[in-house]
Coordinates of C-alpha atoms (C1' of nucleotides) in Angstrom, one line a residue:
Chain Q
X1 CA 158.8 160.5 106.9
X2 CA 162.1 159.4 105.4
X3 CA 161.9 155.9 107.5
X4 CA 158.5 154.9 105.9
X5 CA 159.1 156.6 102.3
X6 CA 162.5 154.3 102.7
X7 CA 160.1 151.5 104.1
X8 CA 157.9 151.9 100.9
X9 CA 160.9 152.2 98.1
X10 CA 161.6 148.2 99.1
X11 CA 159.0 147.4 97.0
X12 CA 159.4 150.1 94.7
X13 CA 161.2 153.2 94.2
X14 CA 159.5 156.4 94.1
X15 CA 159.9 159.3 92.3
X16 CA 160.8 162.5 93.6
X17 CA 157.3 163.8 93.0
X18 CA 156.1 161.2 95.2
X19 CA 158.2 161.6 98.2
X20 CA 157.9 165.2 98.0
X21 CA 153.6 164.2 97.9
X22 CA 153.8 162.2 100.7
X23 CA 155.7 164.4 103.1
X24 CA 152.9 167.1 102.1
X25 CA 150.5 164.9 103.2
X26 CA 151.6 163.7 106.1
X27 CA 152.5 166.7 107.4
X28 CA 151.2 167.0 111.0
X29 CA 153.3 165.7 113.3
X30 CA 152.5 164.8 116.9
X31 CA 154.4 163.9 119.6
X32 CA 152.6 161.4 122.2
X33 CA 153.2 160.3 125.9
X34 CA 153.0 156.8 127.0
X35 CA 149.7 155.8 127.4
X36 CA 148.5 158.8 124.7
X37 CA 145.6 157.8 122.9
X38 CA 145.6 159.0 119.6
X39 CA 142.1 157.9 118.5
X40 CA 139.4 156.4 120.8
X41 CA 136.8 153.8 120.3
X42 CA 133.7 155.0 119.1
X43 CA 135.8 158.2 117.1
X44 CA 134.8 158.8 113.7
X45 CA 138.0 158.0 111.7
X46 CA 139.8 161.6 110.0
X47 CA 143.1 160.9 109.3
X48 CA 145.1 158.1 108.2
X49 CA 148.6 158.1 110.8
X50 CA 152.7 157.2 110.1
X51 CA 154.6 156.3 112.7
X52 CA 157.8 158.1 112.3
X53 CA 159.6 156.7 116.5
X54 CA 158.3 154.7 118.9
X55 CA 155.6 151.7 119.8
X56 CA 152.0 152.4 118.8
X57 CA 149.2 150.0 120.1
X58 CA 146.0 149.2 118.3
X59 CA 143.9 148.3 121.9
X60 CA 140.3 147.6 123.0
X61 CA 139.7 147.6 126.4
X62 CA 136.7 144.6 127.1
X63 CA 134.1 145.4 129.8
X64 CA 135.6 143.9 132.9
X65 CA 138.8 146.0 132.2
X66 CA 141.0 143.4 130.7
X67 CA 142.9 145.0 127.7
X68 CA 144.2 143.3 124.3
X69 CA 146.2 144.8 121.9
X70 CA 145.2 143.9 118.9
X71 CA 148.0 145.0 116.3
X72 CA 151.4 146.9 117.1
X73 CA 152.1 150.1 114.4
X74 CA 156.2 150.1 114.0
X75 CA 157.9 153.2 112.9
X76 CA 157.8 153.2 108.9
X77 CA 153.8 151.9 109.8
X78 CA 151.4 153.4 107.7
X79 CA 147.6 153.0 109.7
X80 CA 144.2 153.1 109.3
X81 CA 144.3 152.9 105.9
X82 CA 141.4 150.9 106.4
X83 CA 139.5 154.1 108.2
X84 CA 138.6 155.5 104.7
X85 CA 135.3 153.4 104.6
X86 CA 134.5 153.3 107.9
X87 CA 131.9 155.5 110.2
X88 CA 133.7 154.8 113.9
X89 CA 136.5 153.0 114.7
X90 CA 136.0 149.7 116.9
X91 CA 139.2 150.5 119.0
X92 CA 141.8 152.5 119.9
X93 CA 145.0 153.7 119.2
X94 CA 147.4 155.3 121.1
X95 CA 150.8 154.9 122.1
X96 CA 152.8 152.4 124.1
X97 CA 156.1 154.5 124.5
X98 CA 156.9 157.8 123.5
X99 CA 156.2 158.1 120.0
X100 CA 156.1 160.2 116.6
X101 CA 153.3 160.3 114.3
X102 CA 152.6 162.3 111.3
X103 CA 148.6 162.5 110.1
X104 CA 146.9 163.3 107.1
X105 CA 143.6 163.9 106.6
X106 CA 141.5 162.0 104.6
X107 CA 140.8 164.9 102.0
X108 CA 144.5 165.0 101.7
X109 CA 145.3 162.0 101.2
X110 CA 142.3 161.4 98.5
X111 CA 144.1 164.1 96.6
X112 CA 147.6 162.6 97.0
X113 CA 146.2 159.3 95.7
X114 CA 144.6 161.1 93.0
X115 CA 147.3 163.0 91.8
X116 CA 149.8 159.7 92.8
X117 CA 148.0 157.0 92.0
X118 CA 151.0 154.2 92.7
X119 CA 151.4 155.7 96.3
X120 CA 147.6 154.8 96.7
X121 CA 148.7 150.8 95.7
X122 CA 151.3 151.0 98.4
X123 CA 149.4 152.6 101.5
X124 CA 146.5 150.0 100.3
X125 CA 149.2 146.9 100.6
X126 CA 149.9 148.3 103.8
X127 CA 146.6 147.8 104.9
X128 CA 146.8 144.2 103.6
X129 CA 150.0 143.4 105.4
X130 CA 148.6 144.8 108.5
X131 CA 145.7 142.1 107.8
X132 CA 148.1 139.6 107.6
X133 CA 149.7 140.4 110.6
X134 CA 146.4 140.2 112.8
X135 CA 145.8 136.8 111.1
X136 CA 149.1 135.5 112.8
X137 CA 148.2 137.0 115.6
X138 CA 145.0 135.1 116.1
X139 CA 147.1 132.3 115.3
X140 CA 149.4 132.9 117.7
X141 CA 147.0 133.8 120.7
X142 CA 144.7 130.9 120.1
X143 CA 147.4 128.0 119.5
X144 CA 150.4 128.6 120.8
X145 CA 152.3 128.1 124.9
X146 CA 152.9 131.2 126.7
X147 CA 156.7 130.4 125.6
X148 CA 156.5 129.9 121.8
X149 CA 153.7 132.9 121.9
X150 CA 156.5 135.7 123.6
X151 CA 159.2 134.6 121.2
X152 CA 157.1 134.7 118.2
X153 CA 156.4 138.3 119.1
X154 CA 160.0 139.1 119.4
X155 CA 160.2 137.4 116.6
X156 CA 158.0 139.5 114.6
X157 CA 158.8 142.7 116.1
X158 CA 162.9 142.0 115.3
X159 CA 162.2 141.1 111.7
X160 CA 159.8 144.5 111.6
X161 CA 162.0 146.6 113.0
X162 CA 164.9 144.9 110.8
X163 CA 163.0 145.9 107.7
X164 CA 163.1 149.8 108.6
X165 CA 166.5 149.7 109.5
X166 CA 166.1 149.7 113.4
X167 CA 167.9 146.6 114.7
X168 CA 172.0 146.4 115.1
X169 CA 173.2 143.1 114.9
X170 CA 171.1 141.0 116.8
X171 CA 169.3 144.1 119.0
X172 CA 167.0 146.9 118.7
X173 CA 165.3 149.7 120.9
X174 CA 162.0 147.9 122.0
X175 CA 160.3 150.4 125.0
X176 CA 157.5 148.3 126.4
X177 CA 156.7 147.4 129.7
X178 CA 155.5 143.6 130.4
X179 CA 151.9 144.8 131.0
X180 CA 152.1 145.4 127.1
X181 CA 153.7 142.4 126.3
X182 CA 150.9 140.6 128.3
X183 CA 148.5 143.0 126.7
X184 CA 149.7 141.8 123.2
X185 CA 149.9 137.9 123.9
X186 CA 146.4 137.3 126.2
X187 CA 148.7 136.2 128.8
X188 CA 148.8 137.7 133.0
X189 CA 151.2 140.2 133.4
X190 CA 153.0 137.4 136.0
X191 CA 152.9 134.8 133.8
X192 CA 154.9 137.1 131.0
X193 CA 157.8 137.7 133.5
X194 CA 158.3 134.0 134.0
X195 CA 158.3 133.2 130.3
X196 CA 160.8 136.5 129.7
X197 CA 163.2 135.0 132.5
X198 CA 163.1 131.4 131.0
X199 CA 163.6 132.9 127.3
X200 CA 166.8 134.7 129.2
X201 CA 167.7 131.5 131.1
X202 CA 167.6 129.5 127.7
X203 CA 170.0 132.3 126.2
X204 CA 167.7 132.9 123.1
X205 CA 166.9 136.8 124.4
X206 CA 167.1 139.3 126.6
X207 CA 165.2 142.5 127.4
X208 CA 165.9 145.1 129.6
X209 CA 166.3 148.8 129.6
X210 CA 164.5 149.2 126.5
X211 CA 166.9 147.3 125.0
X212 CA 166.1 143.9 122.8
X213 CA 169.0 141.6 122.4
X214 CA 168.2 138.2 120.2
X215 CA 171.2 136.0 121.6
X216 CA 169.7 133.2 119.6
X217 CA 168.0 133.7 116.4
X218 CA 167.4 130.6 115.3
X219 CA 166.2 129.2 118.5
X220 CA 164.1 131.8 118.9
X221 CA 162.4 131.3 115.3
X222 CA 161.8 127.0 116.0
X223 CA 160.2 127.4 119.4
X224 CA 158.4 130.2 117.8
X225 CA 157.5 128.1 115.0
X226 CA 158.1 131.8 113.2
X227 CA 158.1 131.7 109.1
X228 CA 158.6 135.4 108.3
X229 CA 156.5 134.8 104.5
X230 CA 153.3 136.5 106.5
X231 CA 155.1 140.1 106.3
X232 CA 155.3 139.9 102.6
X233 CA 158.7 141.8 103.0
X234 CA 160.2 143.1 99.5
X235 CA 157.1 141.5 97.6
X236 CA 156.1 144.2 95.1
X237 CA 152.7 144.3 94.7
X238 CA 151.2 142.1 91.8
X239 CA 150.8 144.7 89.0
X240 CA 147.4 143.1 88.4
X241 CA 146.0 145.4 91.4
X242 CA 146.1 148.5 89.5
X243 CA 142.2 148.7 88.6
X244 CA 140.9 147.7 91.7
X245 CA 142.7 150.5 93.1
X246 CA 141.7 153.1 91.5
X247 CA 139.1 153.0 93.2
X248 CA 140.4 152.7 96.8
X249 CA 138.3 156.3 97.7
X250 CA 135.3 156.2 95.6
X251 CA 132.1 156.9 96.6
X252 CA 129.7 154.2 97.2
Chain F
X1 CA 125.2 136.2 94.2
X2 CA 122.1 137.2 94.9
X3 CA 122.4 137.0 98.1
X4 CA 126.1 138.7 97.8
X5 CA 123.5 141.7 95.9
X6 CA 121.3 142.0 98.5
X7 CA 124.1 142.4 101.1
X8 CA 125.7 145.1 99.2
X9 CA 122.2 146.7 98.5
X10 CA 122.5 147.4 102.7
X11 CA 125.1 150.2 101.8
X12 CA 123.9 151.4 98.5
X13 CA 121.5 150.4 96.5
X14 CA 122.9 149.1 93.1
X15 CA 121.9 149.7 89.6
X16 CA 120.7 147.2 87.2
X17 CA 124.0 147.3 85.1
X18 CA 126.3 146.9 88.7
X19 CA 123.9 144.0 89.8
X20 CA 124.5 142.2 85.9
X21 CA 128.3 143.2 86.0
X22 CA 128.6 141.2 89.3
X23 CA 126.8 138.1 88.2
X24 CA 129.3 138.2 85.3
X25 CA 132.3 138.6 86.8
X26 CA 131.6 136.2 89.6
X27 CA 130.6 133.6 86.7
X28 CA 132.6 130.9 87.9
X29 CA 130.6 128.6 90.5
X30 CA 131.9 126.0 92.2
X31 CA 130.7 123.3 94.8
X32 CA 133.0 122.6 97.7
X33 CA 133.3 118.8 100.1
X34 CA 133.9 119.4 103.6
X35 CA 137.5 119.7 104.4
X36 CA 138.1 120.6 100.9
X37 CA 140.4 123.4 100.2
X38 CA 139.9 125.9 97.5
X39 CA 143.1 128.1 98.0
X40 CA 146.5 126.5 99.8
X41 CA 148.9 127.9 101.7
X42 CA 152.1 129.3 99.4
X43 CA 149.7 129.6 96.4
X44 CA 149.3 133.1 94.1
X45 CA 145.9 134.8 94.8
X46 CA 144.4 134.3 91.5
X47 CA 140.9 135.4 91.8
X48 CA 138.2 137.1 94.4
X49 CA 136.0 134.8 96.2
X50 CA 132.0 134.6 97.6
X51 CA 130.3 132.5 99.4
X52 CA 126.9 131.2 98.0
X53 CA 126.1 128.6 100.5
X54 CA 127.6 126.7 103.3
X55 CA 130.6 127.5 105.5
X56 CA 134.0 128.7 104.8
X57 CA 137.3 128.4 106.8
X58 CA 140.7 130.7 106.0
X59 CA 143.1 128.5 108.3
X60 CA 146.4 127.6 109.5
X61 CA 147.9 124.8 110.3
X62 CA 151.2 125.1 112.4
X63 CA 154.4 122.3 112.5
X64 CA 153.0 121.0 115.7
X65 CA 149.7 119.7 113.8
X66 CA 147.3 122.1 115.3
X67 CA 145.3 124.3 113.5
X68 CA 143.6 127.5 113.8
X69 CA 141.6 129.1 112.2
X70 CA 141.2 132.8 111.4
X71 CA 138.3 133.6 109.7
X72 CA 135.2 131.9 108.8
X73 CA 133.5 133.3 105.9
X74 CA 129.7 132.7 105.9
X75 CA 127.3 133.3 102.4
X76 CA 127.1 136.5 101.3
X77 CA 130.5 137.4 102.3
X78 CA 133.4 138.2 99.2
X79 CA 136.9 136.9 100.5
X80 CA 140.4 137.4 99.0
X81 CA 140.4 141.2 98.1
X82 CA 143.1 141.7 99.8
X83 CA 144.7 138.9 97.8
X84 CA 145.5 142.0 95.0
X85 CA 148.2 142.8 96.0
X86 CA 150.0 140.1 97.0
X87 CA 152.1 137.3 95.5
X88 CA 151.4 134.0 97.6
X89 CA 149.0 134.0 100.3
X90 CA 149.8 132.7 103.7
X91 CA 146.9 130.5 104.8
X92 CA 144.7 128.1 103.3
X93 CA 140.9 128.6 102.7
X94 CA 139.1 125.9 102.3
X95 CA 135.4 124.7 102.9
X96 CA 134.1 123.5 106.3
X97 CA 130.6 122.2 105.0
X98 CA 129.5 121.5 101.8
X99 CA 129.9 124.9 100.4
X100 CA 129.3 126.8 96.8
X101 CA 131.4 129.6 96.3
X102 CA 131.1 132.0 93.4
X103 CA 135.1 133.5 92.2
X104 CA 136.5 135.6 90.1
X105 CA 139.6 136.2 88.2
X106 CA 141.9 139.0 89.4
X107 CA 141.5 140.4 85.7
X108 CA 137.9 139.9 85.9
X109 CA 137.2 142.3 88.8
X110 CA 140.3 144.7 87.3
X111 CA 137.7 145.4 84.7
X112 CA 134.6 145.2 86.9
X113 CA 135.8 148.1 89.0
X114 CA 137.3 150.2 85.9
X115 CA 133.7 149.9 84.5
X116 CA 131.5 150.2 87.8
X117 CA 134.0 152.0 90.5
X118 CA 131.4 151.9 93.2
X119 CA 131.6 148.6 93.2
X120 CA 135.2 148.5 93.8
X121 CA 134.3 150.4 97.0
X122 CA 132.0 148.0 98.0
X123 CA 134.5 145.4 97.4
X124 CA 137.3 146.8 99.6
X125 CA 134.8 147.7 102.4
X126 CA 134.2 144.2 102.8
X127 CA 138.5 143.6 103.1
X128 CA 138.0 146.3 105.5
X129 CA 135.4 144.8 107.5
X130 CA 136.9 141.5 107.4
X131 CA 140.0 142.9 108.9
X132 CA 137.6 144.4 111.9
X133 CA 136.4 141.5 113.0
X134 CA 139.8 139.9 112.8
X135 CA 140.4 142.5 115.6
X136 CA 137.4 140.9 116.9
X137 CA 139.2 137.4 117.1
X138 CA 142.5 138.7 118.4
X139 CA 140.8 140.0 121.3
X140 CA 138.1 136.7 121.8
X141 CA 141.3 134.2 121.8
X142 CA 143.2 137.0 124.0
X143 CA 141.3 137.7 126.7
X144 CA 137.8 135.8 127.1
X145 CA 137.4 132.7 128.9
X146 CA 136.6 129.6 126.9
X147 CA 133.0 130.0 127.9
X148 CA 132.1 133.8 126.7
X149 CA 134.8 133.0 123.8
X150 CA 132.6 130.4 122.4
X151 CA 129.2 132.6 123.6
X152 CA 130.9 135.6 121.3
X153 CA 131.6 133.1 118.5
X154 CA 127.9 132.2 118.4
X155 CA 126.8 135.7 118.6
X156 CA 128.7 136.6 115.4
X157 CA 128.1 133.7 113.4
X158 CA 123.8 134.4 113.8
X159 CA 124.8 138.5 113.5
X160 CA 126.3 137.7 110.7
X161 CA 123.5 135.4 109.1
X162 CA 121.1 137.4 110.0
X163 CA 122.7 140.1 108.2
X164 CA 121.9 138.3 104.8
X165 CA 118.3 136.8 105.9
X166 CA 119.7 133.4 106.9
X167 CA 118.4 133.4 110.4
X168 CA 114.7 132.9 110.9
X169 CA 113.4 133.6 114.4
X170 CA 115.8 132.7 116.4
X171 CA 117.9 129.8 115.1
X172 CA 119.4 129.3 111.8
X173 CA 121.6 126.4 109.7
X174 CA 125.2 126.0 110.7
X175 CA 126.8 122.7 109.6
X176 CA 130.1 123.1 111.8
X177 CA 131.3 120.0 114.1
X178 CA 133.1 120.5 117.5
X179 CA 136.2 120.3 115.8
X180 CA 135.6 123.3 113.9
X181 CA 134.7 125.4 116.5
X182 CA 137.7 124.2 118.8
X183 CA 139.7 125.5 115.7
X184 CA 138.2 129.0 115.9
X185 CA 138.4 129.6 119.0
X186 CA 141.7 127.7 120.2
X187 CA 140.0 125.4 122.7
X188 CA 140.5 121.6 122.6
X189 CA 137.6 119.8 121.0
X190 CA 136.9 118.4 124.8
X191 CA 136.6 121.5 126.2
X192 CA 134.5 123.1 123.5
X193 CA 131.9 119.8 124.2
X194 CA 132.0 120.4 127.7
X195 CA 131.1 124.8 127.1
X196 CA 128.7 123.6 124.6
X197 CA 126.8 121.6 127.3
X198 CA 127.1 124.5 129.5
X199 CA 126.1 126.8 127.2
X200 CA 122.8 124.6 126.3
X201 CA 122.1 123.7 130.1
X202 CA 122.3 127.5 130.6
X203 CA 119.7 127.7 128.1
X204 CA 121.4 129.6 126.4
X205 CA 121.9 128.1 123.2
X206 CA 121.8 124.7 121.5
X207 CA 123.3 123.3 118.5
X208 CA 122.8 119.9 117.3
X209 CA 122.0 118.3 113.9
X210 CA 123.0 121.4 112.3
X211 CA 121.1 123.8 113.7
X212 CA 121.6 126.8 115.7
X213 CA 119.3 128.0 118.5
X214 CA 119.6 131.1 120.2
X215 CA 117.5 130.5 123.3
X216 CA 118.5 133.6 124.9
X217 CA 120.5 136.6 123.0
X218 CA 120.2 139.0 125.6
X219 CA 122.1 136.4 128.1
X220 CA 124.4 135.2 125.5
X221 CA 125.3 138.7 124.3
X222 CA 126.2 139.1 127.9
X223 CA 128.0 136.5 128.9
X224 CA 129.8 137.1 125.1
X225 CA 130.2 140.9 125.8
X226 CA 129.3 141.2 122.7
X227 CA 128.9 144.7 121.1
X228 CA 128.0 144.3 117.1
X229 CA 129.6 147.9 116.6
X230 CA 132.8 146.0 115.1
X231 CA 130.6 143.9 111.7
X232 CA 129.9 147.8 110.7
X233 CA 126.6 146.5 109.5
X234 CA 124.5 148.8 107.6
X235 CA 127.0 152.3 108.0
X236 CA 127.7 153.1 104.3
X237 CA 131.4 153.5 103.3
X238 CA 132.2 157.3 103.7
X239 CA 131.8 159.6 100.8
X240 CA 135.5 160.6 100.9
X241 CA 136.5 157.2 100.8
X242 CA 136.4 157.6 96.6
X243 CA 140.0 159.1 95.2
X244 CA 141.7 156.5 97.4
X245 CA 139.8 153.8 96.0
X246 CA 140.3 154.7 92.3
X247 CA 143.8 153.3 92.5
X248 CA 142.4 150.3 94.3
X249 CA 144.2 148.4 91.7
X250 CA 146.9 150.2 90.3
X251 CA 150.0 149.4 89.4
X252 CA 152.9 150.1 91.9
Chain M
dC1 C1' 164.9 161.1 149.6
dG2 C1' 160.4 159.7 149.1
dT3 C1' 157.0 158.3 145.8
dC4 C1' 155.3 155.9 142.0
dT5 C1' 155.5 152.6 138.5
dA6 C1' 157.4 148.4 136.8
dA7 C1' 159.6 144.1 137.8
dT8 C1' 160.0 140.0 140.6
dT9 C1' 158.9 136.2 143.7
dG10 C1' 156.1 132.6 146.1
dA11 C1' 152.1 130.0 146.9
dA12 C1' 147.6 128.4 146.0
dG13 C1' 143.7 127.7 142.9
dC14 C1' 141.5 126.7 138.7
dA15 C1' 140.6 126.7 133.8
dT16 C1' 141.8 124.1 130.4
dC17 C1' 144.4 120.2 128.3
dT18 C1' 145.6 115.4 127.6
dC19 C1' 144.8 110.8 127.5
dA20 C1' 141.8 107.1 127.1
dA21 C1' 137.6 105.0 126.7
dC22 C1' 133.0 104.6 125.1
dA23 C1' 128.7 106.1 122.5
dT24 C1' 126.4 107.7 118.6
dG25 C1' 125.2 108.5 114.1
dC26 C1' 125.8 107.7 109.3
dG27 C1' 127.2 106.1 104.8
dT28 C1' 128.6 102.1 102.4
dG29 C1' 129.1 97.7 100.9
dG30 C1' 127.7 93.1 101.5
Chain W
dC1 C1' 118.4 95.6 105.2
dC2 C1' 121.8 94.6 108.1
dA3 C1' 126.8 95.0 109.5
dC4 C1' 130.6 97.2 109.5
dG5 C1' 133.7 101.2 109.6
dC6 C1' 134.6 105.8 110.4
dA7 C1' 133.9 110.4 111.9
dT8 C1' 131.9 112.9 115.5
dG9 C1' 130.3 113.5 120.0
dT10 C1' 130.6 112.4 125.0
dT11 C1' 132.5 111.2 129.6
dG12 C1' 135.9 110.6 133.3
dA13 C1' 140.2 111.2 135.6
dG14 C1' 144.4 113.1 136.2
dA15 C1' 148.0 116.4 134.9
dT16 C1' 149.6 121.1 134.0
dG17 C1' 149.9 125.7 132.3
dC18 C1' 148.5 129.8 133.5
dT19 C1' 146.1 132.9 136.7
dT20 C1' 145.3 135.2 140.9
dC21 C1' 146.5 137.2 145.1
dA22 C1' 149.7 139.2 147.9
dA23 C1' 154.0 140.7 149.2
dT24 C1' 158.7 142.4 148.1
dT25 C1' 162.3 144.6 145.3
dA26 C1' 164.2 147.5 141.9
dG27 C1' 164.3 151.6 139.1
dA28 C1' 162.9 156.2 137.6
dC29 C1' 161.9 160.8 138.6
dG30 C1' 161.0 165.1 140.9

DNA sequence: CGTCTAATTGAAGCATCTCAACATGCGTGG
DNA sequence: CCACGCATGTTGAGATGCTTCAATTAGACG
């Protein structure tokens, strides 16, 4: 948990009450294959998940087959927040490369809340972010080229990573296979191995071996037409929140 | 807000004093112009938003001129929780068709929720479900062609109006031009005519001078595979949803 | 060393876009 | 009340970005 409790102390450092709370809490840990679900469509949400290594996906799988990803939990991810007022899930989650997650149950994290009420504004802002995310991902499905769609990805996922301490230099670990990329941009599986050669050919990245390398960043960001503000990175939350949330688990 | 009540009253039924404490804290009322925007891009979230009347648009535009948009809040719906915990928000919303909204400061619904917490749960399961049928989006601009895209478009719009009693039969009011619905769905305006035509000689819909007919849902729900499962319409927020929710606004 | 998955390539088809023109409706001012 | 202007809707034709199909190569793993 030390990669999302570091994740967390950007916007605001936390006691060592709190830390020691929020490694209680999230205190199953589960190892997942490739391909792993962790909770299926139709589930009745129980937990809310970290991702401590790897790629998580956030998928629904349509009825002719055709599969979209529909949001990408980093490590230091905090998700399904969102679960706590919901009766089933409308997707599922599972993992795109080997990964670590810790889970805690609701209960528990209604008592961590309730004893650490702050932590409850942060998981919530997570939530928000992860809102924000989607929104540039519909963006960036509906309105953007195969070309500008891939790098804005990359994109995203370097200055994610970045924020948890994963990249070196101008590269990171990044284990996915095309058919995820594809999975996560709308676009044929074919069509995503063109665009990754002609983002190589153009020198602004490569990937290969589960290695990312941005040879280009600034390239990379204009074709992408990428303008990082939607992460609200190192924006504490606006102290104005505190009511609201105190009532993040009540019962309706 | 009474129609903002009623939709609430689908989860739990409220109390005379939550119903009164809602009217006052959404006091503010204001009438919208097409096109007209109520919150821009870069902007603090000040205050909570709901839809009275008419049709609402949270949108993007990017360098290249084209817009999309992300999120069409319809009456009865509260937009802008999630604005609580930010400090600038990174779209626009503004009004498609002449539209009344109702808002609310962020300091307003602080003390609303302090005073009637179950509200505050209310008011996050709507974030919650708004961030669902994002999802939704994601995976309509992904992976559907242009013609079940625009069939699941119309399939949540009258789901969504019939929720709050807007629908009667099988049409309903919706004041949206081509344009519009080419920015929703990423089309070009030319190609949303030409499904639109389809759509109609299919007899499955038609949608002229305003109005919306559904000539065929079973068809169009189809065509749209369209499973409503994702609105979470009438599934009250979980009961252990409460200690999380009681720091919904708290200070980090 | 053989098997399986992922990556790559080529060729052909089609869904969707772009451009450009024209029609329609509607509000406004003359 | 008509005429004009402007936004919206409609149509056609041609271009293209992306998909599909099908085959081949490369890499990973037992």
């Amino acid at each position: 948990m030390q990669l999302v409790i570091n994740k967390l102390e950007q916007l605001s450092p936390l006691s060592a009450a709190e830390k020691a709370a929020l490694r209680a809490t999230f205190a199953t840990v589960r190892q997942l294959s490739p391909g792993e679900d962790l909770i299926r469509q139709g589930d009745r949400p129980e937990f809310v998940g970290a991702v401590l290594q790897g790629v998580m996906a956030r998928h629904r799988t349509l009825s002719d087959g055709a599969r979209q990803i529909v949001a990408l939990p980093l490590p230091g991810d905090i998700f399904d927040v969102h679960g706590f007022t919901l009766r089933s899930v409308d997707h599922s989650v599972g993992a795109v490369s080997r990964a670590i997650v810790a889970t805690a149950p609701h209960a528990a994290v209604s008592q961590l809340i309730r004893t650490q009420p702050r932590l409850g504004v942060l998981l919530w802002r997570e939530a928000v972010v992860e809102g924000a995310i989607l929104r540039e991902w519909v963006v960036n499905c509906g309105r953007r080229s195969a070309y500008a769609r891939m790098a804005h990805l990359f994109c995203e996922i370097f200055a994610r990573l970045g924020q948890v301490g994963l990249t070196r230099g101008d590269e990171c670990a990044l284990q996915v296979s095309q058919g995820v990329l594809s999975d996560c941009t709308g676009l044929s599986i074919v069509h995503v191995n063109r665009v990754l050669q002609q983002l190589r050919r153009e020198g602004l990245i490569s990937l290969k071996g589960g290695k990312l390398v941005i040879h280009d960043w600034d390239a990379l960001a204009a074709v992408a037409d990428f303008d990082p503000a939607y992460l609200h990175m190192a924006e504490p939350p606006d102290i104005r929140a505190e009511p609201l949330f105190e009532t993040f688990t009540a019962q309706a």
